[in-house]
Structure formats: structure tokens, C-alpha cells
Amino acid sequence: MRTIEGGLTIRDERFCLIAARFNSTIVDRLVEGARDVLCRHGADENQLQLVRVPGAFELPLAAQRAAASRQYDGIVALGVVIRGATSHYDYVCSEAAGGLQRVSLEQSVPVGFGLLTCESIEQALERSGTKSGNKGADAALAVVEMINLLRQLGS
Ligand code: INI
């Protein structure tokens, strides 16, 4: 059986990192994880664009504009949503996740889902560079893999 899968090599691809300002102390750790892993896989800092949005709810619209501009080969969406006392959390999470997936499918551009959806700050810290790794880095690597996979699958 022949298997097609994307590698993790970066040549001259351009990346747009879109990061929420809400919970910025933790989001910044995701941004740094994404930046670090992209550069260690061959990206030049000049190939990386950072875009800031107010919160996770705004990630899809910025991703949509970035994708439609055709300036980027891949987009990494980064944010942190932490459950509060009301149902606000559920709306922000589901709209952000659904919106980002829709952008990816409608624009045919890889969009990495680096959005932490956590019950507590502790959970978010664990997933942004401590004991559970860095989900920003994971999302960035998934984008690299998908760019290389789509190239093989053709248009
Ligand atoms: N945005 C986040 O990125 N994380 C959160 O935890 C969060 N909470 O909990 O409210 C949050 N809310 C803001 C939201 O994303 C929008 O920016 C805001 O509603 C304005 O549209």
C-alpha cells in the first residue's frame, strides 16, 4: 500500500500566526512555541506574520481575511479560553472552532487549531509549555504537515 503523508520540512512557505490578546500571558507562550518550532523546522523569521485580535471569538474573521489574501501558505490560530461561571465559554469555543474549520475548508488553506479550551488556568499553563507540551507548537507543526500533504494531493 502506498501512503501519502506530509513531511515537516519548511522551504519558503509563509505563515500567519493569529493570536488572541485575551489571556495574553498564556497566549504569548503559545505564540513563542509556534514561532520556535517553525524556525527550528526551517522557517525564516521574515516568513512569519503575527496578527493580534481581541479574543478567540475574533480568530475566524482574521483567519478568513488572511487566507483570502493568498499571502500565506498556512495559518496558525492561537488563543486560550477558560471556563467561567456562565455559558459564555461554550459560545466562544464553539464559534471559534467552527469558524476556523470553515475558513480552512472554504479557503483550502491549512489552519492550525492552537486554541486551548480549559477548565482552569492550571490546565492552560500545562498545555502552553509545561508538563503537557505546547499546543501552539503542535498546531504549527500540523500546519506544516498539511501544507506538504496538500501539495502531494494536488488541486
Ligand atoms: N476570549 C478568549 O480568548 N478567551 C476567553 O477565555 C474569553 N472569555 O472567557 O470570555 C474570551 N472572551 C472574549 C471573546 O473572545 C471576544 O473577544 C469578546 O466577546 C468580544 O467579541
Short mmCIF file of C-alpha atoms and ligand atoms in Angstrom, two decimals:
data_model
loop_
_atom_site.label_atom_id
_atom_site.label_comp_id
_atom_site.label_asym_id
_atom_site.label_seq_id
_atom_site.Cartn_x
_atom_site.Cartn_y
_atom_site.Cartn_z
CA MET A 1 0.00 0.00 0.00
CA ARG A 2 1.27 3.44 -0.87
CA THR A 3 0.91 6.03 1.86
CA ILE A 4 0.75 9.75 1.25
CA GLU A 5 1.57 11.98 4.18
CA GLY A 6 3.05 15.40 4.67
CA GLY A 7 6.57 15.92 5.91
CA LEU A 8 7.73 18.58 8.32
CA THR A 9 10.16 20.40 6.06
CA ILE A 10 9.71 24.13 5.56
CA ARG A 11 11.11 25.66 2.38
CA ASP A 12 9.92 29.17 1.62
CA GLU A 13 6.36 28.91 2.93
CA ARG A 14 4.81 31.95 4.58
CA PHE A 15 2.89 31.65 7.83
CA CYS A 16 0.35 33.86 9.54
CA LEU A 17 0.09 33.44 13.31
CA ILE A 18 -3.17 34.90 14.61
CA ALA A 19 -3.23 35.31 18.37
CA ALA A 20 -5.90 36.46 20.80
CA ARG A 21 -5.00 39.19 23.28
CA PHE A 22 -7.39 37.75 25.90
CA ASN A 23 -5.39 35.70 28.45
CA SER A 24 -2.30 37.12 26.74
CA THR A 25 0.23 35.87 29.30
CA ILE A 26 -0.63 32.30 28.33
CA VAL A 27 -1.33 33.01 24.66
CA ASP A 28 2.15 34.52 24.35
CA ARG A 29 3.62 31.17 25.39
CA LEU A 30 1.67 29.53 22.54
CA VAL A 31 2.94 32.18 20.11
CA GLU A 32 6.50 31.54 21.23
CA GLY A 33 6.01 27.76 20.91
CA ALA A 34 4.72 28.17 17.36
CA ARG A 35 7.48 30.62 16.39
CA ASP A 36 10.18 28.40 17.86
CA VAL A 37 9.05 25.19 16.18
CA LEU A 38 8.58 26.87 12.78
CA CYS A 39 12.07 28.38 12.91
CA ARG A 40 13.63 25.10 14.03
CA HIS A 41 12.00 23.40 11.03
CA GLY A 42 13.47 25.87 8.60
CA ALA A 43 11.28 28.97 8.57
CA ASP A 44 12.86 32.37 8.47
CA GLU A 45 11.51 34.93 10.95
CA ASN A 46 10.67 37.08 7.92
CA GLN A 47 8.26 34.39 6.72
CA LEU A 48 6.20 34.76 9.90
CA GLN A 49 3.50 37.37 10.36
CA LEU A 50 1.87 37.87 13.76
CA VAL A 51 -1.68 39.25 13.84
CA ARG A 52 -3.37 40.15 17.13
CA VAL A 53 -7.15 40.00 17.69
CA PRO A 54 -9.14 40.88 20.85
CA GLY A 55 -10.26 37.36 21.77
CA ALA A 56 -10.80 33.84 20.49
CA PHE A 57 -14.17 34.79 19.05
CA GLU A 58 -12.40 37.09 16.57
CA LEU A 59 -9.90 34.49 15.37
CA PRO A 60 -12.04 33.17 12.45
CA LEU A 61 -12.61 36.55 10.80
CA ALA A 62 -8.93 37.45 10.88
CA ALA A 63 -8.08 33.96 9.61
CA GLN A 64 -10.61 34.35 6.82
CA ARG A 65 -9.06 37.65 5.66
CA ALA A 66 -5.54 36.27 5.93
CA ALA A 67 -6.47 33.18 3.92
CA ALA A 68 -8.38 35.15 1.27
CA SER A 69 -5.38 37.44 0.78
CA ARG A 70 -3.44 34.41 -0.57
CA GLN A 71 -0.35 35.85 1.09
CA TYR A 72 0.09 32.84 3.38
CA ASP A 73 0.56 29.12 2.87
CA GLY A 74 -0.67 28.34 6.35
CA ILE A 75 -2.37 29.96 9.31
CA VAL A 76 -1.92 29.15 13.00
CA ALA A 77 -4.73 30.34 15.26
CA LEU A 78 -3.74 30.75 18.90
CA GLY A 79 -5.84 31.54 21.93
CA VAL A 80 -6.88 30.46 25.40
CA VAL A 81 -10.46 30.12 26.59
CA ILE A 82 -11.00 29.37 30.27
CA ARG A 83 -14.40 28.31 31.57
CA GLY A 84 -16.14 30.86 33.79
CA ALA A 85 -19.39 30.92 35.71
CA THR A 86 -21.65 31.36 32.68
CA SER A 87 -22.19 29.72 29.29
CA HIS A 88 -20.08 32.41 27.55
CA TYR A 89 -17.19 29.93 27.34
CA ASP A 90 -19.25 27.45 25.29
CA TYR A 91 -20.22 30.04 22.70
CA VAL A 92 -16.68 31.39 22.33
CA CYS A 93 -15.22 27.88 21.97
CA SER A 94 -17.73 26.53 19.52
CA GLU A 95 -17.84 29.62 17.32
CA ALA A 96 -14.06 29.88 17.23
CA ALA A 97 -13.58 26.19 16.44
CA GLY A 98 -16.37 26.04 13.84
CA GLY A 99 -15.30 29.30 12.25
CA LEU A 100 -11.67 28.25 11.92
CA GLN A 101 -12.61 24.91 10.39
CA ARG A 102 -14.93 26.67 7.95
CA VAL A 103 -12.15 29.07 6.89
CA SER A 104 -9.82 26.16 6.29
CA LEU A 105 -12.33 24.27 4.16
CA GLU A 106 -13.71 27.25 2.25
CA GLN A 107 -10.30 28.77 1.51
CA SER A 108 -8.47 25.44 1.18
CA VAL A 109 -5.69 26.72 3.42
CA PRO A 110 -4.34 24.79 6.42
CA VAL A 111 -5.46 26.43 9.66
CA GLY A 112 -3.86 25.12 12.84
CA PHE A 113 -6.16 24.91 15.84
CA GLY A 114 -3.99 26.25 18.63
CA LEU A 115 -6.89 27.25 20.82
CA LEU A 116 -6.80 25.93 24.37
CA THR A 117 -10.24 25.28 25.84
CA CYS A 118 -9.64 24.72 29.54
CA GLU A 119 -11.42 24.37 32.84
CA SER A 120 -8.72 26.28 34.74
CA ILE A 121 -5.63 28.44 34.38
CA GLU A 122 -3.60 25.48 35.63
CA GLN A 123 -4.77 23.35 32.68
CA ALA A 124 -3.89 26.16 30.29
CA LEU A 125 -0.40 26.56 31.77
CA GLU A 126 0.19 22.81 31.48
CA ARG A 127 -0.59 22.98 27.75
CA SER A 128 1.44 26.08 26.97
CA GLY A 129 4.97 24.91 27.63
CA THR A 130 4.97 22.87 30.81
CA LYS A 131 4.01 19.27 31.51
CA SER A 132 1.63 18.71 28.58
CA GLY A 133 3.84 20.31 25.95
CA ASN A 134 3.00 23.39 23.94
CA LYS A 135 -0.18 23.26 21.87
CA GLY A 136 0.92 26.30 19.88
CA ALA A 137 3.91 24.35 18.65
CA ASP A 138 1.71 21.31 17.92
CA ALA A 139 -0.73 23.42 15.89
CA ALA A 140 2.11 25.00 13.89
CA LEU A 141 3.58 21.59 13.07
CA ALA A 142 0.17 20.33 11.97
CA VAL A 143 0.01 23.25 9.52
CA VAL A 144 3.44 22.42 8.09
CA GLU A 145 2.39 18.80 7.65
CA MET A 146 -0.87 19.78 5.94
CA ILE A 147 0.87 22.21 3.57
CA ASN A 148 3.17 19.40 2.46
CA LEU A 149 0.31 16.91 2.26
CA LEU A 150 -1.90 19.19 0.15
CA ARG A 151 0.98 19.72 -2.27
CA GLN A 152 1.08 15.97 -2.87
CA LEU A 153 -2.69 15.61 -3.14
CA GLY A 154 -2.81 18.29 -5.85
CA SER A 155 -5.54 20.85 -6.50
N1 INI B 1 -11.86 35.32 24.77
C1 INI B 1 -10.81 34.50 24.90
O1 INI B 1 -9.95 34.46 24.01
N2 INI B 1 -10.70 33.71 25.99
C2 INI B 1 -11.63 33.71 26.99
O2 INI B 1 -11.46 32.95 27.99
C3 INI B 1 -12.74 34.56 26.88
N3 INI B 1 -13.74 34.60 27.92
O3 INI B 1 -13.69 33.78 28.85
O4 INI B 1 -14.63 35.43 27.90
C4 INI B 1 -12.83 35.39 25.74
N4 INI B 1 -13.86 36.23 25.57
C5 INI B 1 -13.83 37.34 24.66
C6 INI B 1 -14.33 36.96 23.28
O5 INI B 1 -13.42 36.10 22.61
C7 INI B 1 -14.50 38.21 22.41
O6 INI B 1 -13.27 38.84 22.22
C8 INI B 1 -15.47 39.22 23.04
O7 INI B 1 -16.71 38.60 23.35
C9 INI B 1 -15.73 40.39 22.07
O8 INI B 1 -16.30 39.94 20.84
#
